[in-house]
Tab-separated table of C-alpha atoms and ligand atoms in Angstrom:
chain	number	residue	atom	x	y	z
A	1	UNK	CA	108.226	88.183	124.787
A	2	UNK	CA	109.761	89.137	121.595
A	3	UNK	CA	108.664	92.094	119.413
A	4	UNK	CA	109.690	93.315	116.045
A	5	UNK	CA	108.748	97.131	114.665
A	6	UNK	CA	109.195	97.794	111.061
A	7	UNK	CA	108.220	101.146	108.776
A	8	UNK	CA	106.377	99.961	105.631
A	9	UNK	CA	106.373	102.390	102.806
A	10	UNK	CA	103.874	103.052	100.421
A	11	UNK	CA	104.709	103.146	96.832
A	12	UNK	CA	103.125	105.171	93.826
A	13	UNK	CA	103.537	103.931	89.971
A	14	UNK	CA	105.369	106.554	88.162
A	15	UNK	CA	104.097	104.417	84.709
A	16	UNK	CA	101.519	101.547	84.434
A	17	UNK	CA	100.645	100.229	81.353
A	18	UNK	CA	98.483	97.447	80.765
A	19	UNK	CA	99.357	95.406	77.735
A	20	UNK	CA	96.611	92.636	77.748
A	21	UNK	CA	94.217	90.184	79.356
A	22	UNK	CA	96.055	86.972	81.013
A	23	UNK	CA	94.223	83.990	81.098
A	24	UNK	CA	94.007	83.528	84.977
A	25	UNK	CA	92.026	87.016	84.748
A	26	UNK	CA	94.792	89.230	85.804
A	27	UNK	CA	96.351	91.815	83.289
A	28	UNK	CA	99.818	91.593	81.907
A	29	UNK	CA	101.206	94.808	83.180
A	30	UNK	CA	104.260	97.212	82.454
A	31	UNK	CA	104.770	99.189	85.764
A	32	UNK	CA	107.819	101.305	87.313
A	33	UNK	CA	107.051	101.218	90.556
A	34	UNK	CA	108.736	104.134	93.188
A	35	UNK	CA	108.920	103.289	96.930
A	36	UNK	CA	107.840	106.832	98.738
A	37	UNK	CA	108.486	108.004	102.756
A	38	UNK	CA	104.904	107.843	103.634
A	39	UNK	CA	105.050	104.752	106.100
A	40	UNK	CA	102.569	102.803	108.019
A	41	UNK	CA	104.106	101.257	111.451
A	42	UNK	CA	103.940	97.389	112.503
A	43	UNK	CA	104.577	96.025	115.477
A	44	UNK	CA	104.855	92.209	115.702
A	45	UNK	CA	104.502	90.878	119.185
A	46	UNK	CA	104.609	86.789	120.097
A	47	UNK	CA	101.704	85.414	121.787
A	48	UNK	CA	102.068	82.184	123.563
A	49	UNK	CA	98.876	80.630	122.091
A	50	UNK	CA	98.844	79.639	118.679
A	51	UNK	CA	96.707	82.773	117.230
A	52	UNK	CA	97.102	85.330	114.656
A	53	UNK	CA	95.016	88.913	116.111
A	54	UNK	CA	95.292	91.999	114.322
A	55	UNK	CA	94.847	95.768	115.582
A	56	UNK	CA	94.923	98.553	113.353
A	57	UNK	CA	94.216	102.167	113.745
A	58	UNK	CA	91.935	102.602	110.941
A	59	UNK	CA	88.504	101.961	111.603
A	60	UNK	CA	87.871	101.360	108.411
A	61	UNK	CA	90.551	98.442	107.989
A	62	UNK	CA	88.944	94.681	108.532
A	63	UNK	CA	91.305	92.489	111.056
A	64	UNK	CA	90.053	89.545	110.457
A	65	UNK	CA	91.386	87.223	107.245
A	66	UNK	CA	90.302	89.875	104.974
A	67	UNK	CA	93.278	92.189	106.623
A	68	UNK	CA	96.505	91.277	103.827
A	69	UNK	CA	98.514	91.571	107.260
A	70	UNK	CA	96.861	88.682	108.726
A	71	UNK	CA	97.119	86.541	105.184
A	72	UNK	CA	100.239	87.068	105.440
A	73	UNK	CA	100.940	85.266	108.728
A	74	UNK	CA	98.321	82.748	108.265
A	75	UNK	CA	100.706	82.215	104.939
A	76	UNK	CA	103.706	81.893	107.320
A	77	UNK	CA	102.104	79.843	109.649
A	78	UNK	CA	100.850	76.981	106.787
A	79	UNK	CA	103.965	76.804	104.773
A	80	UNK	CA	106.138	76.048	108.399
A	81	UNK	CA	103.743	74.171	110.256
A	82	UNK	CA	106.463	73.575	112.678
A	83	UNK	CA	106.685	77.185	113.905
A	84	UNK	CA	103.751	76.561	115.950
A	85	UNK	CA	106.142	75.334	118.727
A	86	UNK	CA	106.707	79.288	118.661
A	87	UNK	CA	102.625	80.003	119.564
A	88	UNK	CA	101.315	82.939	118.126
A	89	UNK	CA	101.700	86.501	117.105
A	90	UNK	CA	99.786	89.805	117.461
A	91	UNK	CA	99.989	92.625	114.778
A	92	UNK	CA	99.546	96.109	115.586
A	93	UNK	CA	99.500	98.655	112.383
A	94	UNK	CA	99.659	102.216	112.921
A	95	UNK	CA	97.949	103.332	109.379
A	96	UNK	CA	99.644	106.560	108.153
A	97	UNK	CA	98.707	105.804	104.276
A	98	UNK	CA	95.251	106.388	103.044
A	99	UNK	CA	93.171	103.266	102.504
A	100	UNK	CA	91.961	101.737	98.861
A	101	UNK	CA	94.499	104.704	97.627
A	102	UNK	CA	96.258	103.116	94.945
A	103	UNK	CA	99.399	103.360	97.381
A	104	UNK	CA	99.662	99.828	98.079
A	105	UNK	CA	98.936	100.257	101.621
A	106	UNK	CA	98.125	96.920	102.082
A	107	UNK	CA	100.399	95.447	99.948
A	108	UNK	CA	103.404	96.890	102.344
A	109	UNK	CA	101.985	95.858	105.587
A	110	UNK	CA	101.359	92.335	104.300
A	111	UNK	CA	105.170	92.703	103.146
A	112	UNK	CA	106.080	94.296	106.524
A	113	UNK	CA	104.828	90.675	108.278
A	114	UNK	CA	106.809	88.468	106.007
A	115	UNK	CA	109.735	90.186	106.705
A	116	UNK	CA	109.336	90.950	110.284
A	117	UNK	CA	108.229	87.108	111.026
A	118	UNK	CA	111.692	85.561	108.915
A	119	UNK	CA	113.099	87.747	111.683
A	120	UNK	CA	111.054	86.994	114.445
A	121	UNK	CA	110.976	82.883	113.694
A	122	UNK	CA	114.385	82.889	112.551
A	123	UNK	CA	112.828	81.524	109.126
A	124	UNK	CA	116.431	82.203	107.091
A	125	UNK	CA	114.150	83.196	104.044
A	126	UNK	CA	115.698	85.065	101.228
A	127	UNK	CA	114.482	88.060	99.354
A	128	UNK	CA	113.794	86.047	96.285
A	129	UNK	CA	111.377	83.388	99.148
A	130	UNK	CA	109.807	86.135	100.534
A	131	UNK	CA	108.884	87.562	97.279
A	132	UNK	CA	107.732	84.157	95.754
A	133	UNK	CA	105.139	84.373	99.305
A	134	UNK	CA	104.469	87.728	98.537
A	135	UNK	CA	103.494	86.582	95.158
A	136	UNK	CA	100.744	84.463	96.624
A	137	UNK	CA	99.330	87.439	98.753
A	138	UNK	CA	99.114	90.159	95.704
A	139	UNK	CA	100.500	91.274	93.113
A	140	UNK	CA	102.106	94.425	94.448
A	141	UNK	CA	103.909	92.522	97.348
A	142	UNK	CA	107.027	91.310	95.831
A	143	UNK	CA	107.563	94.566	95.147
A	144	UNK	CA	106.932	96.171	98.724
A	145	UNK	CA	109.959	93.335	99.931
A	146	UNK	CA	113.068	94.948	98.404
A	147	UNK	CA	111.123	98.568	97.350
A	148	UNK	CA	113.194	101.164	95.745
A	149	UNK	CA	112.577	101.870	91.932
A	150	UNK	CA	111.741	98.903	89.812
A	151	UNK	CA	109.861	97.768	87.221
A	152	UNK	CA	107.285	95.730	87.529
A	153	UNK	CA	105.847	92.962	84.584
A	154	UNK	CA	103.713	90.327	84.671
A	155	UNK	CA	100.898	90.967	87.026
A	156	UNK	CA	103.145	92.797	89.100
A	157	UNK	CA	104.586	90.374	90.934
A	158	UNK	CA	107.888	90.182	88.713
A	159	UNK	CA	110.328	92.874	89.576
A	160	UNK	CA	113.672	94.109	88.764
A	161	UNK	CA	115.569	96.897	90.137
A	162	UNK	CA	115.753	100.345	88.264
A	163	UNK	CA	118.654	102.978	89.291
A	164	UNK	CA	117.972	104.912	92.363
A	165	UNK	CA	116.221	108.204	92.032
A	166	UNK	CA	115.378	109.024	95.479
A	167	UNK	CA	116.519	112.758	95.333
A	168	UNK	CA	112.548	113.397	94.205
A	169	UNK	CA	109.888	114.375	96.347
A	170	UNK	CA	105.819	113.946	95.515
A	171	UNK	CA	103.071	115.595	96.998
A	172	UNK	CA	99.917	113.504	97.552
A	173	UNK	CA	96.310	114.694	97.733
A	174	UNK	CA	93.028	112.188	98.249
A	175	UNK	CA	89.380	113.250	99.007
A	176	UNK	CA	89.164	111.179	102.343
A	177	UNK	CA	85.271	110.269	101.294
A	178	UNK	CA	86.811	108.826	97.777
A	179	UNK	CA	88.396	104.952	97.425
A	180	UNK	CA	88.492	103.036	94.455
A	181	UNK	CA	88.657	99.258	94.387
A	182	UNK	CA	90.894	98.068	91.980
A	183	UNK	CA	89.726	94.987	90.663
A	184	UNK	CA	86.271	97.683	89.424
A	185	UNK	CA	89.228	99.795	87.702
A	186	UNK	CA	91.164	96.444	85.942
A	187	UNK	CA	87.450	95.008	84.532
A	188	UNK	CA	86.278	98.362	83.218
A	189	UNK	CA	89.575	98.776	81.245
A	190	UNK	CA	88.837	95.368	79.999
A	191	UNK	CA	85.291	96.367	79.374
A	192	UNK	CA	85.970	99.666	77.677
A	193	UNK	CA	89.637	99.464	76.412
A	194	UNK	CA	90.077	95.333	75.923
A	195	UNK	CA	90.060	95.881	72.368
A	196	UNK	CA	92.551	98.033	72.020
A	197	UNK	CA	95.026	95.710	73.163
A	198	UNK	CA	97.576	94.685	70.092
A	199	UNK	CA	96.806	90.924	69.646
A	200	UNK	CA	93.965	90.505	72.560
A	201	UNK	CA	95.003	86.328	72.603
A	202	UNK	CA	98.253	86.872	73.016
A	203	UNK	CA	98.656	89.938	74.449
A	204	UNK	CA	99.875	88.781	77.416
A	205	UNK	CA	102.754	87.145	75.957
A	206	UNK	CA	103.860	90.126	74.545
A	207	UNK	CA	107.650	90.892	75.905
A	208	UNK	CA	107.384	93.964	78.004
A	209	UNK	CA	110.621	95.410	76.363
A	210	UNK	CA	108.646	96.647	73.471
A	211	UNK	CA	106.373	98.789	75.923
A	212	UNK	CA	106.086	102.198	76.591
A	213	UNK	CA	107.690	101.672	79.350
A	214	UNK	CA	111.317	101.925	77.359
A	215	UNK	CA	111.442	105.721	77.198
A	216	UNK	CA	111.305	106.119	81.261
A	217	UNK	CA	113.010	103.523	81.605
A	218	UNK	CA	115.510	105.391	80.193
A	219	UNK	CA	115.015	108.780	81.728
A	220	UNK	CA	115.144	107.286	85.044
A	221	UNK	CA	118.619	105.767	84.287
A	222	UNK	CA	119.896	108.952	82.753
A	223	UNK	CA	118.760	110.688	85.701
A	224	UNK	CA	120.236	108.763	87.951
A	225	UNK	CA	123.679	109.141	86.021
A	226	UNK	CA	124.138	112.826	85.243
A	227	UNK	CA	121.420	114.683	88.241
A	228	UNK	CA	120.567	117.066	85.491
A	229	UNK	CA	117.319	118.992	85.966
A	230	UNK	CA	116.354	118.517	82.643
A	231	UNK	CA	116.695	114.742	82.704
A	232	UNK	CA	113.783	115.286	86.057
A	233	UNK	CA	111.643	117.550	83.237
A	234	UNK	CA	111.352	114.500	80.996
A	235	UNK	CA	110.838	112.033	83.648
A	236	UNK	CA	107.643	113.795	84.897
A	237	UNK	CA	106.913	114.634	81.220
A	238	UNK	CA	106.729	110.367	80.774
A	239	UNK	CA	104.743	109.843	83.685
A	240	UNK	CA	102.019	107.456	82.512
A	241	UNK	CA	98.930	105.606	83.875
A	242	UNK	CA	96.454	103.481	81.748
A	243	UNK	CA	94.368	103.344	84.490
A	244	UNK	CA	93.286	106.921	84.564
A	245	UNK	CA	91.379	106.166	81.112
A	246	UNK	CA	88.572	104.732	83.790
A	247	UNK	CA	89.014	106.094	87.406
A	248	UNK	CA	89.179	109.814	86.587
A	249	UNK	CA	85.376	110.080	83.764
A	250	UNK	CA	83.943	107.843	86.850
A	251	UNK	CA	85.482	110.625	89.605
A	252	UNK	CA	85.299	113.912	88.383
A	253	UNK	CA	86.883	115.440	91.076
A	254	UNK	CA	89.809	113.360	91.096
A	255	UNK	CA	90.063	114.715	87.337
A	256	UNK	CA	89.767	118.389	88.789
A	257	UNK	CA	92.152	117.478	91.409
A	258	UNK	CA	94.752	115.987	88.991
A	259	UNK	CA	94.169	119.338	86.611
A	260	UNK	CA	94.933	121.314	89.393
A	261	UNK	CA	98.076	119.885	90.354
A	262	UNK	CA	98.806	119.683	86.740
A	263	UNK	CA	98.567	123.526	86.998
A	264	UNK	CA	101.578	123.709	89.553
A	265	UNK	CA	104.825	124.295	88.671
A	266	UNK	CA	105.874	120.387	89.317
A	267	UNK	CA	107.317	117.909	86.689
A	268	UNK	CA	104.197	115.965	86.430
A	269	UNK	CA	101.294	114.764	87.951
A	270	UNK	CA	99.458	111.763	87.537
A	271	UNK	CA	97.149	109.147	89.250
A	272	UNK	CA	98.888	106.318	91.562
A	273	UNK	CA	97.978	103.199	90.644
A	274	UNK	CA	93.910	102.653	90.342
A	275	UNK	CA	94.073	105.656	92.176
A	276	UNK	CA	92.241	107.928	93.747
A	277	UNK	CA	94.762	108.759	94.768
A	278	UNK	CA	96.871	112.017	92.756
A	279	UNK	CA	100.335	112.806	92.822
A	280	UNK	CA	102.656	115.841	91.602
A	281	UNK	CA	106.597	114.935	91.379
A	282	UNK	CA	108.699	118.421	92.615
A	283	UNK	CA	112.451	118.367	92.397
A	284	UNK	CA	112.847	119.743	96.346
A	285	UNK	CA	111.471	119.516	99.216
A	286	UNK	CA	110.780	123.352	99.563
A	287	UNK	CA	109.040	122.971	95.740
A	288	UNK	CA	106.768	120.501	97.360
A	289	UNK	CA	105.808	122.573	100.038
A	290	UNK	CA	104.940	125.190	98.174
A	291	UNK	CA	102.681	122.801	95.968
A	292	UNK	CA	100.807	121.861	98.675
A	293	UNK	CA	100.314	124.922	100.173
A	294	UNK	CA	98.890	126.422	96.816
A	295	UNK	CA	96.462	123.115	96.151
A	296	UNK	CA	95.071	124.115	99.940
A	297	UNK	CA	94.823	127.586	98.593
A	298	UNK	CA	92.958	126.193	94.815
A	299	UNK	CA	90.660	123.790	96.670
A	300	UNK	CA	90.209	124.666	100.369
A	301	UNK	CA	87.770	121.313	100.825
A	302	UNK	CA	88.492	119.979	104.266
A	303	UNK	CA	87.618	116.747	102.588
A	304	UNK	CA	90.959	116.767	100.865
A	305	UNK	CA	93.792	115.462	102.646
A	306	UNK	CA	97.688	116.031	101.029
A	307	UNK	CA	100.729	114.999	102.298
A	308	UNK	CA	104.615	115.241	101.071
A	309	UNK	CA	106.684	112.215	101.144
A	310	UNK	CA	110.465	112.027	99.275
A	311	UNK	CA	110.920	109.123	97.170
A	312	UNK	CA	113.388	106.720	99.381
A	313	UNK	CA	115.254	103.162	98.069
A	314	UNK	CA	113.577	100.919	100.609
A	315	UNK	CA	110.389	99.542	102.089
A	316	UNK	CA	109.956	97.705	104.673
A	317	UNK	CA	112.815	99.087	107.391
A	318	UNK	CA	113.208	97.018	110.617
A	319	UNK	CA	113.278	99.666	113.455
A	320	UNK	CA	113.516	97.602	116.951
A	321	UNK	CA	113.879	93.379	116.698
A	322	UNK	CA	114.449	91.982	120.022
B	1	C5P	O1	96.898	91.126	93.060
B	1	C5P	P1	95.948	91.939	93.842
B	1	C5P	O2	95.068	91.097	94.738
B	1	C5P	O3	96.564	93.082	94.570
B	1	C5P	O4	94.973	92.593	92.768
B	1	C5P	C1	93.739	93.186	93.130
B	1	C5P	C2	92.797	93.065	91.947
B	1	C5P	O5	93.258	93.888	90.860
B	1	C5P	C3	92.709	91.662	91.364
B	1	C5P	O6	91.700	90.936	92.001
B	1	C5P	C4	92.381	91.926	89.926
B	1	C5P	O7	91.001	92.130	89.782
B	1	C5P	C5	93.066	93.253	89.623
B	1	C5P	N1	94.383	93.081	88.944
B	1	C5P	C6	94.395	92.738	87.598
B	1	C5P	N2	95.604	92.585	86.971
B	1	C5P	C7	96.751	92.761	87.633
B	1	C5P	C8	96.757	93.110	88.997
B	1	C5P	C9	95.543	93.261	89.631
B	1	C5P	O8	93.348	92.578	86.976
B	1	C5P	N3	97.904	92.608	86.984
């Protein structure tokens, strides 16, 4: 039997900017993306018969083709119709990130299989092939392959590698009751704010170089050049999230939630993603703990779970192949 066990990081969007409608109904995005230490674990295990079954933790997590772990491998399986001399596998997810969080929870575990079954079927894939699969899973994907800092265009799903800040740290906090599908987020913005885009026909042809994105961009590298606390002030000053124009009037609590982190002596807070999930950036680890402890302190609702995670340069980490 052969088994492979990899860590699959969640990621949160330290800007996201949408700069138009595309014509396949996605949105032409600006993103910079920032892989974070909160990790799911997957365990791929070969079956014999030619089957794909999926356990997870979660209750709430379908295991059937819905499951973007299972995609994945059913993915695998039709674009090398000759691994099924190999038989089958089994995937077993240990869910440590919050579900429909705007973490990309699924996003990493459906990265977590492509990388763990190249490994396990001796596929020789490359980064750049696994991210072109990932590309046909979702749009976060090829971006939970190589993780790290990057920024993101396109729908997502184009990503290039920004210098490495992971001397941060982010506390988390999520009402457990709350998720927030994100296609609902994407179409109101297009309801609401579609007109706002610069040239809404060709929007999504607009370079993302002239973004908003520039400025952070910047910050980040500077950062990551000098270490200077000030260059951390303006990064969490720059945080950005178009998003948040709908999630947080639909979800007034994640609104109170965000203004209450806000409060804290952090660099920033914003929403992750389409949310509802909130996040504060903190320059240490102690700073973070003290965050969190004083959000339990602001809102003591048992309903609110919070967690501290440092911002790391990977993803998906292989931790046993044999
Ligand atoms: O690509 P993924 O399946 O993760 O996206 C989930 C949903 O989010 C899509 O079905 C789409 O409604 C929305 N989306 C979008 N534009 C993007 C990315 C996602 O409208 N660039």
């Amino acid at each position: 039997m052969r088994v492979c066990s990899l860590a699959a990081s969640a990621k949160i969007n330290l800007h996201l900017e949408i700069l138009g409608n595309r014509p396949d109904g996605y949105h032409e995005l600006a993103m910079v993306m920032q892989s974070i230490g909160l990790a799911d674990e997957i365990e791929i295990r070969s079956l014999s018969t030619d089957t794909i079954r999926v356990h997870c933790s979660h209750p709430d997590v379908p295991t059937d083709d819905r499951n973007l772990a299972y995609r994945a491998a059913a993915l695998i399986v039709e674009e090398f119709p000759s691994i099924a001399q190999y038989g089958g596998v089994e995937i077993t997810i240990q869910k440590h990130i919050p579900v429909a969080a705007g973490l990309a929870g699924g996003s990493t575990n459906a990265a977590a299989v492509l990388v763990g079954l190249n490994l396990l079927w001796k596929l020789g894939l490359t980064q750049t092939d696994l991210q072109a699969l990932g590309a046909k899973l979702g749009s976060d994907v090829p971006f939970c392959i190589t993780g790290g800092t990057m920024l993101a265009t396109g729908r997502g799903e184009q990503v290039s590698p920004l210098p490495d800040v992971s001397q941060l740290y982010v506390v988390l906090a999520k009402y457990r009751h709350l998720a927030v599908s994100t296609a609902w987020a994407y179409k109101t913005y297009r309801q609401q704010f579609g007109h706002t885009y610069p040239t809404p026909e060709s929007a999504h042809r607009q370079p993302h170089t002239s973004a908003q994105s520039g400025p952070i961009v910047s910050a980040l590298a500077k950062f990551a050049q000098n270490n200077a606390a000030s260059d951390t002030l303006q990064l969490g000053q720059l945080l950005y999230n178009d998003l948040e124009k709908v999630v947080l009037p639909a979800h007034p609590l994640v609104q109170h939630l965000r203004d209450e982190l806000y409060r804290q002596p952090t660099l920033g807070a914003m929403m992750s993603g389409s949310g509802p999930t909130v996040f504060a950036l903190t320059q240490s680890l102690i700073q973070a703990q003290q965050v969190q402890a004083a959000l339990k302190v602001a809102l003591p609702d048992p309903d609110l779970d919070s967690w501290i995670a440092p911002f790391t340069n990977t993803s998906i980490r292989v931790i046993r192949h044999d």
